[in-house]
mmCIF file of C-alpha atoms and ligand atoms in Angstrom:
data_model
loop_
_atom_site.group_PDB
_atom_site.id
_atom_site.type_symbol
_atom_site.label_atom_id
_atom_site.label_comp_id
_atom_site.label_asym_id
_atom_site.label_seq_id
_atom_site.Cartn_x
_atom_site.Cartn_y
_atom_site.Cartn_z
ATOM 1 C CA UNK A 155 -4.290 0.232 33.868
ATOM 2 C CA UNK A 156 -1.884 1.507 31.253
ATOM 3 C CA UNK A 157 -2.427 4.719 29.301
ATOM 4 C CA UNK A 158 -3.612 3.878 25.767
ATOM 5 C CA UNK A 159 -1.295 6.582 24.482
ATOM 6 C CA UNK A 160 2.060 6.037 26.213
ATOM 7 C CA UNK A 161 1.751 2.889 28.462
ATOM 8 C CA UNK A 162 2.240 4.978 31.611
ATOM 9 C CA UNK A 163 0.303 3.763 34.658
ATOM 10 C CA UNK A 164 -3.028 5.518 34.848
ATOM 11 C CA UNK A 165 -6.396 5.012 36.540
ATOM 12 C CA UNK A 166 -8.361 5.008 33.310
ATOM 13 C CA UNK A 167 -8.081 5.998 29.634
ATOM 14 C CA UNK A 168 -5.415 8.519 28.652
ATOM 15 C CA UNK A 169 -2.886 10.192 30.970
ATOM 16 C CA UNK A 170 -2.754 13.983 31.253
ATOM 17 C CA UNK A 171 0.298 14.280 28.968
ATOM 18 C CA UNK A 172 -1.407 12.283 26.233
ATOM 19 C CA UNK A 173 -4.640 14.255 26.663
ATOM 20 C CA UNK A 174 -2.661 17.470 26.155
ATOM 21 C CA UNK A 175 -0.824 16.037 23.167
ATOM 22 C CA UNK A 176 -3.932 14.621 21.502
ATOM 23 C CA UNK A 177 -7.063 16.364 22.730
ATOM 24 C CA UNK A 178 -6.075 19.861 23.953
ATOM 25 C CA UNK A 179 -6.211 18.460 27.494
ATOM 26 C CA UNK A 180 -9.844 17.319 27.249
ATOM 27 C CA UNK A 181 -10.973 14.078 28.850
ATOM 28 C CA UNK A 182 -11.890 11.949 25.837
ATOM 29 C CA UNK A 183 -13.093 8.367 26.207
ATOM 30 C CA UNK A 184 -10.849 5.626 24.845
ATOM 31 C CA UNK A 185 -14.028 3.997 23.551
ATOM 32 C CA UNK A 186 -15.613 5.420 20.418
ATOM 33 C CA UNK A 187 -19.408 5.782 20.340
ATOM 34 C CA UNK A 188 -19.720 3.575 17.228
ATOM 35 C CA UNK A 189 -18.691 0.203 15.786
ATOM 36 C CA UNK A 190 -15.913 -0.425 13.238
ATOM 37 C CA UNK A 191 -16.734 -0.746 9.539
ATOM 38 C CA UNK A 192 -18.091 -4.123 8.444
ATOM 39 C CA UNK A 193 -19.337 -5.276 5.059
ATOM 40 C CA UNK A 194 -22.675 -3.524 5.556
ATOM 41 C CA UNK A 195 -21.335 -0.186 6.836
ATOM 42 C CA UNK A 196 -18.167 0.016 4.754
ATOM 43 C CA UNK A 197 -19.772 2.224 2.107
ATOM 44 C CA UNK A 198 -20.852 4.743 4.723
ATOM 45 C CA UNK A 199 -17.368 4.739 6.285
ATOM 46 C CA UNK A 200 -15.823 5.308 2.873
ATOM 47 C CA UNK A 201 -17.645 8.608 2.623
ATOM 48 C CA UNK A 202 -15.406 9.767 5.489
ATOM 49 C CA UNK A 203 -12.196 8.699 3.792
ATOM 50 C CA UNK A 204 -12.410 10.455 0.441
ATOM 51 C CA UNK A 205 -9.659 12.871 1.337
ATOM 52 C CA UNK A 206 -7.046 10.154 1.695
ATOM 53 C CA UNK A 207 -5.401 7.973 -0.839
ATOM 54 C CA UNK A 208 -5.853 4.494 0.505
ATOM 55 C CA UNK A 209 -2.443 2.934 0.641
ATOM 56 C CA UNK A 210 -2.511 -0.815 0.355
ATOM 57 C CA UNK A 211 -5.060 -2.476 2.571
ATOM 58 C CA UNK A 212 -5.084 0.018 5.410
ATOM 59 C CA UNK A 213 -8.246 2.091 5.449
ATOM 60 C CA UNK A 214 -8.150 5.517 7.024
ATOM 61 C CA UNK A 215 -11.071 7.554 8.300
ATOM 62 C CA UNK A 216 -11.375 11.148 9.283
ATOM 63 C CA UNK A 217 -12.507 12.215 12.774
ATOM 64 C CA UNK A 218 -13.063 15.479 14.579
ATOM 65 C CA UNK A 219 -13.748 16.511 18.138
ATOM 66 C CA UNK A 220 -17.336 17.522 18.719
ATOM 67 C CA UNK A 221 -17.919 18.611 22.297
ATOM 68 C CA UNK A 222 -16.212 15.814 24.190
ATOM 69 C CA UNK A 223 -16.590 13.107 21.600
ATOM 70 C CA UNK A 224 -14.712 11.952 18.528
ATOM 71 C CA UNK A 225 -17.048 11.689 15.555
ATOM 72 C CA UNK A 226 -16.604 10.635 11.924
ATOM 73 C CA UNK A 227 -16.504 13.573 9.573
ATOM 74 C CA UNK A 228 -16.356 14.265 5.862
ATOM 75 C CA UNK A 229 -14.690 17.655 6.275
ATOM 76 C CA UNK A 230 -12.572 19.509 8.830
ATOM 77 C CA UNK A 231 -10.976 16.289 10.090
ATOM 78 C CA UNK A 232 -8.441 16.685 12.902
ATOM 79 C CA UNK A 233 -7.669 12.995 13.419
ATOM 80 C CA UNK A 234 -7.253 9.848 11.405
ATOM 81 C CA UNK A 235 -8.253 6.392 12.620
ATOM 82 C CA UNK A 236 -7.092 3.167 11.088
ATOM 83 C CA UNK A 237 -9.210 0.162 12.134
ATOM 84 C CA UNK A 238 -8.250 -3.467 11.575
ATOM 85 C CA UNK A 239 -8.173 -3.916 7.778
ATOM 86 C CA UNK A 240 -10.853 -6.170 6.298
ATOM 87 C CA UNK A 241 -8.347 -7.729 3.865
ATOM 88 C CA UNK A 242 -7.254 -11.342 4.286
ATOM 89 C CA UNK A 243 -4.026 -11.669 2.305
ATOM 90 C CA UNK A 244 -1.655 -10.643 5.123
ATOM 91 C CA UNK A 245 -0.799 -12.256 8.470
ATOM 92 C CA UNK A 246 -2.029 -11.099 11.902
ATOM 93 C CA UNK A 247 -3.906 -8.113 10.493
ATOM 94 C CA UNK A 248 -5.984 -7.878 13.669
ATOM 95 C CA UNK A 249 -2.831 -6.658 15.461
ATOM 96 C CA UNK A 250 -1.981 -3.835 13.038
ATOM 97 C CA UNK A 251 -3.310 -1.065 15.335
ATOM 98 C CA UNK A 252 -1.249 -2.274 18.345
ATOM 99 C CA UNK A 253 1.786 -2.793 16.117
ATOM 100 C CA UNK A 254 1.677 0.694 14.617
ATOM 101 C CA UNK A 255 1.062 2.258 18.018
ATOM 102 C CA UNK A 256 3.984 0.393 19.622
ATOM 103 C CA UNK A 257 6.368 1.237 16.780
ATOM 104 C CA UNK A 258 5.421 4.930 16.882
ATOM 105 C CA UNK A 259 5.880 4.978 20.675
ATOM 106 C CA UNK A 260 9.330 3.360 20.435
ATOM 107 C CA UNK A 261 10.285 6.063 17.917
ATOM 108 C CA UNK A 262 8.994 8.804 20.197
ATOM 109 C CA UNK A 263 9.940 7.596 23.653
ATOM 110 C CA UNK A 264 13.146 5.628 23.076
ATOM 111 C CA UNK A 265 14.721 7.434 20.119
ATOM 112 C CA UNK A 266 13.135 10.906 20.600
ATOM 113 C CA UNK A 267 12.100 11.013 16.942
ATOM 114 C CA UNK A 268 9.382 13.643 16.354
ATOM 115 C CA UNK A 269 6.262 11.658 15.411
ATOM 116 C CA UNK A 270 2.600 12.406 14.768
ATOM 117 C CA UNK A 271 0.698 12.333 18.104
ATOM 118 C CA UNK A 272 -0.948 8.915 18.410
ATOM 119 C CA UNK A 273 -2.709 6.410 20.630
ATOM 120 C CA UNK A 274 -4.875 3.358 20.583
ATOM 121 C CA UNK A 275 -8.636 3.766 20.708
ATOM 122 C CA UNK A 276 -11.433 1.198 20.743
ATOM 123 C CA UNK A 277 -14.702 0.851 18.916
ATOM 124 C CA UNK A 278 -17.910 0.214 20.804
ATOM 125 C CA UNK A 279 -17.546 -3.518 20.083
ATOM 126 C CA UNK A 280 -14.083 -3.549 21.710
ATOM 127 C CA UNK A 281 -11.962 -3.844 18.564
ATOM 128 C CA UNK A 282 -8.881 -1.603 18.432
ATOM 129 C CA UNK A 283 -7.937 1.172 16.050
ATOM 130 C CA UNK A 284 -4.847 3.309 15.695
ATOM 131 C CA UNK A 285 -5.593 7.004 16.262
ATOM 132 C CA UNK A 286 -3.361 9.815 15.069
ATOM 133 C CA UNK A 287 -3.682 13.578 15.140
ATOM 134 C CA UNK A 288 -3.131 15.335 11.827
ATOM 135 C CA UNK A 289 -0.026 17.510 11.928
ATOM 136 C CA UNK A 290 -0.947 19.343 8.720
ATOM 137 C CA UNK A 291 -4.019 20.939 10.334
ATOM 138 C CA UNK A 292 -3.480 24.310 12.036
ATOM 139 C CA UNK A 293 -4.848 24.605 15.593
ATOM 140 C CA UNK A 294 -7.408 27.202 14.475
ATOM 141 C CA UNK A 295 -8.309 25.600 11.133
ATOM 142 C CA UNK A 296 -6.567 25.808 7.779
ATOM 143 C CA UNK A 297 -3.668 23.621 6.748
ATOM 144 C CA UNK A 298 0.101 23.671 6.591
ATOM 145 C CA UNK A 299 1.347 22.896 3.113
ATOM 146 C CA UNK A 300 2.710 19.363 2.996
ATOM 147 C CA UNK A 301 4.482 17.554 0.184
ATOM 148 C CA UNK A 302 5.696 13.967 0.203
ATOM 149 C CA UNK A 303 8.913 12.887 -1.450
ATOM 150 C CA UNK A 304 7.218 11.285 -4.442
ATOM 151 C CA UNK A 305 5.788 14.718 -5.243
ATOM 152 C CA UNK A 306 9.077 16.468 -4.490
ATOM 153 C CA UNK A 307 10.955 14.021 -6.744
ATOM 154 C CA UNK A 308 8.338 14.463 -9.482
ATOM 155 C CA UNK A 309 7.439 10.770 -9.412
ATOM 156 C CA UNK A 310 3.935 9.449 -10.090
ATOM 157 C CA UNK A 311 2.356 6.400 -11.701
ATOM 158 C CA UNK A 312 2.440 8.319 -15.001
ATOM 159 C CA UNK A 313 6.168 8.979 -14.868
ATOM 160 C CA UNK A 314 7.507 5.914 -13.007
ATOM 161 C CA UNK A 315 4.848 3.206 -13.281
ATOM 162 C CA UNK A 316 2.599 1.672 -10.641
ATOM 163 C CA UNK A 317 5.458 1.081 -8.150
ATOM 164 C CA UNK A 318 6.668 4.678 -8.373
ATOM 165 C CA UNK A 319 6.752 5.181 -4.612
ATOM 166 C CA UNK A 320 9.308 2.366 -4.309
ATOM 167 C CA UNK A 321 11.652 3.844 -6.925
ATOM 168 C CA UNK A 322 14.778 5.654 -5.776
ATOM 169 C CA UNK A 323 16.827 5.649 -2.599
ATOM 170 C CA UNK A 324 17.048 7.240 0.842
ATOM 171 C CA UNK A 325 20.102 9.127 -0.442
ATOM 172 C CA UNK A 326 17.780 10.727 -3.049
ATOM 173 C CA UNK A 327 15.480 11.859 -0.228
ATOM 174 C CA UNK A 328 18.505 13.300 1.601
ATOM 175 C CA UNK A 329 19.533 15.253 -1.493
ATOM 176 C CA UNK A 330 16.018 16.663 -1.893
ATOM 177 C CA UNK A 331 16.132 17.717 1.767
ATOM 178 C CA UNK A 332 19.385 19.566 1.075
ATOM 179 C CA UNK A 333 17.709 21.252 -1.863
ATOM 180 C CA UNK A 334 14.468 22.316 -0.143
ATOM 181 C CA UNK A 335 15.062 22.597 3.618
ATOM 182 C CA UNK A 336 16.958 25.622 4.991
ATOM 183 C CA UNK A 337 17.820 23.756 8.229
ATOM 184 C CA UNK A 338 19.006 20.741 6.251
ATOM 185 C CA UNK A 339 21.685 19.496 8.676
ATOM 186 C CA UNK A 340 19.058 18.703 11.324
ATOM 187 C CA UNK A 341 16.675 17.266 8.746
ATOM 188 C CA UNK A 342 19.199 14.932 7.072
ATOM 189 C CA UNK A 343 20.263 13.630 10.491
ATOM 190 C CA UNK A 344 16.602 12.958 11.281
ATOM 191 C CA UNK A 345 16.177 11.154 7.978
ATOM 192 C CA UNK A 346 19.272 9.062 8.726
ATOM 193 C CA UNK A 347 17.901 8.211 12.194
ATOM 194 C CA UNK A 348 14.591 7.152 10.656
ATOM 195 C CA UNK A 349 16.232 4.981 8.010
ATOM 196 C CA UNK A 350 18.119 3.018 10.672
ATOM 197 C CA UNK A 351 15.004 2.953 12.869
ATOM 198 C CA UNK A 352 12.940 1.432 10.057
ATOM 199 C CA UNK A 353 15.637 -1.149 9.455
ATOM 200 C CA UNK A 354 15.976 -2.314 13.068
ATOM 201 C CA UNK A 355 12.217 -2.266 13.703
ATOM 202 C CA UNK A 356 11.603 -4.178 10.438
ATOM 203 C CA UNK A 357 9.510 -1.547 8.726
ATOM 204 C CA UNK A 358 9.874 -2.521 5.085
ATOM 205 C CA UNK A 359 7.295 -0.053 3.848
ATOM 206 C CA UNK A 360 9.043 3.306 4.327
ATOM 207 C CA UNK A 361 8.596 4.424 0.728
ATOM 208 C CA UNK A 362 8.756 7.889 -0.855
ATOM 209 C CA UNK A 363 5.246 8.861 0.254
ATOM 210 C CA UNK A 364 5.959 7.986 3.883
ATOM 211 C CA UNK A 365 8.329 10.957 4.229
ATOM 212 C CA UNK A 366 7.135 14.544 3.816
ATOM 213 C CA UNK A 367 8.175 18.136 4.046
ATOM 214 C CA UNK A 368 5.847 20.612 5.679
ATOM 215 C CA UNK A 369 5.969 24.409 5.593
ATOM 216 C CA UNK A 370 6.178 26.184 8.947
ATOM 217 C CA UNK A 371 4.634 29.592 9.752
ATOM 218 C CA UNK A 372 7.687 31.326 8.281
ATOM 219 C CA UNK A 373 7.037 29.550 4.985
ATOM 220 C CA UNK A 374 10.144 27.396 5.300
ATOM 221 C CA UNK A 375 10.132 23.684 4.641
ATOM 222 C CA UNK A 376 11.049 21.250 7.381
ATOM 223 C CA UNK A 377 10.854 17.480 7.658
ATOM 224 C CA UNK A 378 7.366 16.536 8.923
ATOM 225 C CA UNK A 379 6.857 14.414 12.028
ATOM 226 C CA UNK A 380 7.249 10.708 11.257
ATOM 227 C CA UNK A 381 4.102 8.678 10.471
ATOM 228 C CA UNK A 382 3.050 5.211 9.277
ATOM 229 C CA UNK A 383 5.805 3.420 11.234
ATOM 230 C CA UNK A 384 5.138 -0.247 11.930
ATOM 231 C CA UNK A 385 6.908 -3.589 12.093
ATOM 232 C CA UNK A 386 5.554 -4.597 8.692
ATOM 233 C CA UNK A 387 7.416 -7.913 8.510
ATOM 234 C CA UNK A 388 4.895 -9.380 11.011
ATOM 235 C CA UNK A 389 2.151 -8.991 8.420
ATOM 236 C CA UNK A 390 4.210 -9.555 5.307
ATOM 237 C CA UNK A 391 7.024 -11.991 6.187
ATOM 238 C CA UNK A 392 8.493 -12.274 2.684
ATOM 239 C CA UNK A 393 9.008 -8.571 2.068
ATOM 240 C CA UNK A 394 12.390 -6.936 1.510
ATOM 241 C CA UNK A 395 14.140 -5.265 4.451
ATOM 242 C CA UNK A 396 13.779 -1.737 3.120
ATOM 243 C CA UNK A 397 11.239 -0.128 0.790
ATOM 244 C CA UNK A 398 13.952 1.892 -0.950
ATOM 245 C CA UNK A 399 17.634 1.247 -1.523
ATOM 246 C CA UNK A 400 19.967 3.103 0.834
ATOM 247 C CA UNK A 401 21.833 4.601 -2.112
ATOM 248 C CA UNK A 402 22.429 3.785 -5.750
ATOM 249 C CA UNK A 403 24.362 0.553 -6.350
ATOM 250 C CA UNK A 404 24.387 -0.227 -2.611
ATOM 251 C CA UNK A 405 24.023 -3.954 -3.330
ATOM 252 C CA UNK A 406 27.506 -3.928 -4.883
ATOM 253 C CA UNK A 407 29.103 -2.594 -1.676
ATOM 254 C CA UNK A 408 31.477 -5.026 0.136
ATOM 255 C CA UNK A 409 29.294 -5.791 3.188
ATOM 256 C CA UNK A 410 26.058 -6.279 1.276
ATOM 257 C CA UNK A 411 27.782 -8.373 -1.417
ATOM 258 C CA UNK A 412 29.159 -10.674 1.244
ATOM 259 C CA UNK A 413 26.099 -11.087 3.524
ATOM 260 C CA UNK A 414 23.092 -10.168 1.413
ATOM 261 C CA UNK A 415 21.832 -7.610 3.925
ATOM 262 C CA UNK A 416 22.829 -4.154 5.143
ATOM 263 C CA UNK A 417 25.328 -3.655 7.958
ATOM 264 C CA UNK A 418 27.062 -0.768 9.678
ATOM 265 C CA UNK A 419 29.264 0.145 6.695
ATOM 266 C CA UNK A 420 26.249 0.508 4.402
ATOM 267 C CA UNK A 421 24.500 2.954 6.710
ATOM 268 C CA UNK A 422 27.676 4.968 7.247
ATOM 269 C CA UNK A 423 28.098 5.204 3.475
ATOM 270 C CA UNK A 424 24.543 6.567 3.204
ATOM 271 C CA UNK A 425 25.434 9.168 5.871
ATOM 272 C CA UNK A 426 28.518 10.149 3.878
ATOM 273 C CA UNK A 427 26.505 10.585 0.689
ATOM 274 C CA UNK A 428 24.104 13.003 2.380
ATOM 275 C CA UNK A 429 26.930 14.958 4.040
ATOM 276 C CA UNK A 430 26.396 13.913 7.644
ATOM 277 C CA UNK A 431 29.564 14.450 9.699
ATOM 278 C CA UNK A 432 31.092 10.975 10.333
ATOM 279 C CA UNK A 433 31.235 11.484 14.108
ATOM 280 C CA UNK A 434 27.514 12.421 14.185
ATOM 281 C CA UNK A 435 26.608 9.472 11.962
ATOM 282 C CA UNK A 436 28.487 7.106 14.252
ATOM 283 C CA UNK A 437 26.741 8.552 17.328
ATOM 284 C CA UNK A 438 23.278 8.217 15.745
ATOM 285 C CA UNK A 439 24.110 4.669 14.718
ATOM 286 C CA UNK A 440 25.406 3.637 18.148
ATOM 287 C CA UNK A 441 22.231 4.695 19.996
ATOM 288 C CA UNK A 442 20.361 1.875 18.273
ATOM 289 C CA UNK A 443 22.708 -0.595 19.912
ATOM 290 C CA UNK A 444 22.927 1.176 23.284
ATOM 291 C CA UNK A 445 19.130 1.566 23.645
ATOM 292 C CA UNK A 446 18.374 -2.060 22.847
ATOM 293 C CA UNK A 447 17.068 -2.826 26.342
ATOM 294 C CA UNK A 448 14.717 0.180 26.316
ATOM 295 C CA UNK A 449 13.131 -1.149 23.125
ATOM 296 C CA UNK A 450 12.751 -4.634 24.603
ATOM 297 C CA UNK A 451 11.088 -3.149 27.684
ATOM 298 C CA UNK A 452 8.615 -1.199 25.597
ATOM 299 C CA UNK A 453 7.702 -4.254 23.493
ATOM 300 C CA UNK A 454 6.966 -5.989 26.790
ATOM 301 C CA UNK A 455 4.755 -3.090 27.955
ATOM 302 C CA UNK A 456 2.788 -2.908 24.723
ATOM 303 C CA UNK A 457 -0.765 -4.048 24.027
ATOM 304 C CA UNK A 458 0.361 -6.711 21.546
ATOM 305 C CA UNK A 459 -0.609 -10.247 22.531
ATOM 306 C CA UNK A 460 2.252 -12.455 23.778
ATOM 307 C CA UNK A 461 2.636 -14.433 20.560
ATOM 308 C CA UNK A 462 3.192 -11.226 18.597
ATOM 309 C CA UNK A 463 5.436 -9.653 21.215
ATOM 310 C CA UNK A 464 7.703 -12.669 20.678
ATOM 311 C CA UNK A 465 7.719 -12.231 16.876
ATOM 312 C CA UNK A 466 8.276 -8.479 17.189
ATOM 313 C CA UNK A 467 11.163 -9.057 19.608
ATOM 314 C CA UNK A 468 12.793 -11.745 17.507
ATOM 315 C CA UNK A 469 12.839 -9.542 14.405
ATOM 316 C CA UNK A 470 14.279 -6.664 16.403
ATOM 317 C CA UNK A 471 17.030 -8.826 17.862
ATOM 318 C CA UNK A 472 17.903 -10.224 14.428
ATOM 319 C CA UNK A 473 18.336 -6.742 12.996
ATOM 320 C CA UNK A 474 20.321 -5.433 15.954
ATOM 321 C CA UNK A 475 22.585 -8.463 15.557
ATOM 322 C CA UNK A 476 23.216 -7.438 11.946
ATOM 323 C CA UNK A 477 24.179 -3.905 12.948
ATOM 324 C CA UNK A 478 26.624 -5.133 15.545
ATOM 325 C CA UNK A 479 28.457 -7.312 13.013
HETATM 326 ZN ZN1 ZN B 656 -0.163 8.668 28.201
#
């Protein structure tokens, strides 16, 4: 069997590393003691989700560890689960948990991007959910202060209309990082890595609220671990390649004007605008091309069904092809 956290070979459930990462080393079953929400139980489930703003169709529920079991909770949640959404307007929604898990694992294992600890987990009826550990909860209770980039930019539906989280650019996020984060060189490079990651893995939903700063114990802001990464094009084939522009007027740049999509020059211009040293930017960029085979291998190892592995792979290869041109 494969570990439901990292795909490593394991006898059953989660490997030791994943148990340490997710459950303080405890042996937790990969099967939850209850069924997913359905039309009858949805209302009850919703009482465990009041703390979250529900973004789009993906419902999120709060869990905590009680003895050796994960249980739904209204307060003191340590984990979030996202079951298969009940909505119908998107494609292949039943594979969202496997998709998000795979994309987060590629970020973590192939590109060494700090991400929220995560795994797959299953309801009693066998249907999958994506499980993630909250990084804003302190180990002994209490919370680290977290602010997303819509808040940091002062954007809300009141100030920028209903699509406020899609207004602005990744360069704007970089400039806010420079303003708020003492260790901004590391943080802007991580942002740059994530922007390219989202592009090559076809995550078109990396909007302002999907990036956050979090205060550490010294009270200093740093970029939070990455979260909500998935190959969104599988579910929403007509969407644009990126949720935000790379930088202002980027569509007038020579490469984009010619081809109608971003290429190497566009990303390097973003790096320049957020003061990343050109040599570092080039190195970050090149790893996406040099680690191509590692990504392909991980897609193959994932829990996606074959049909979706093929779609995932094709989108990845298309985007890598664009970067190489
Ligand atoms: Zn594992």
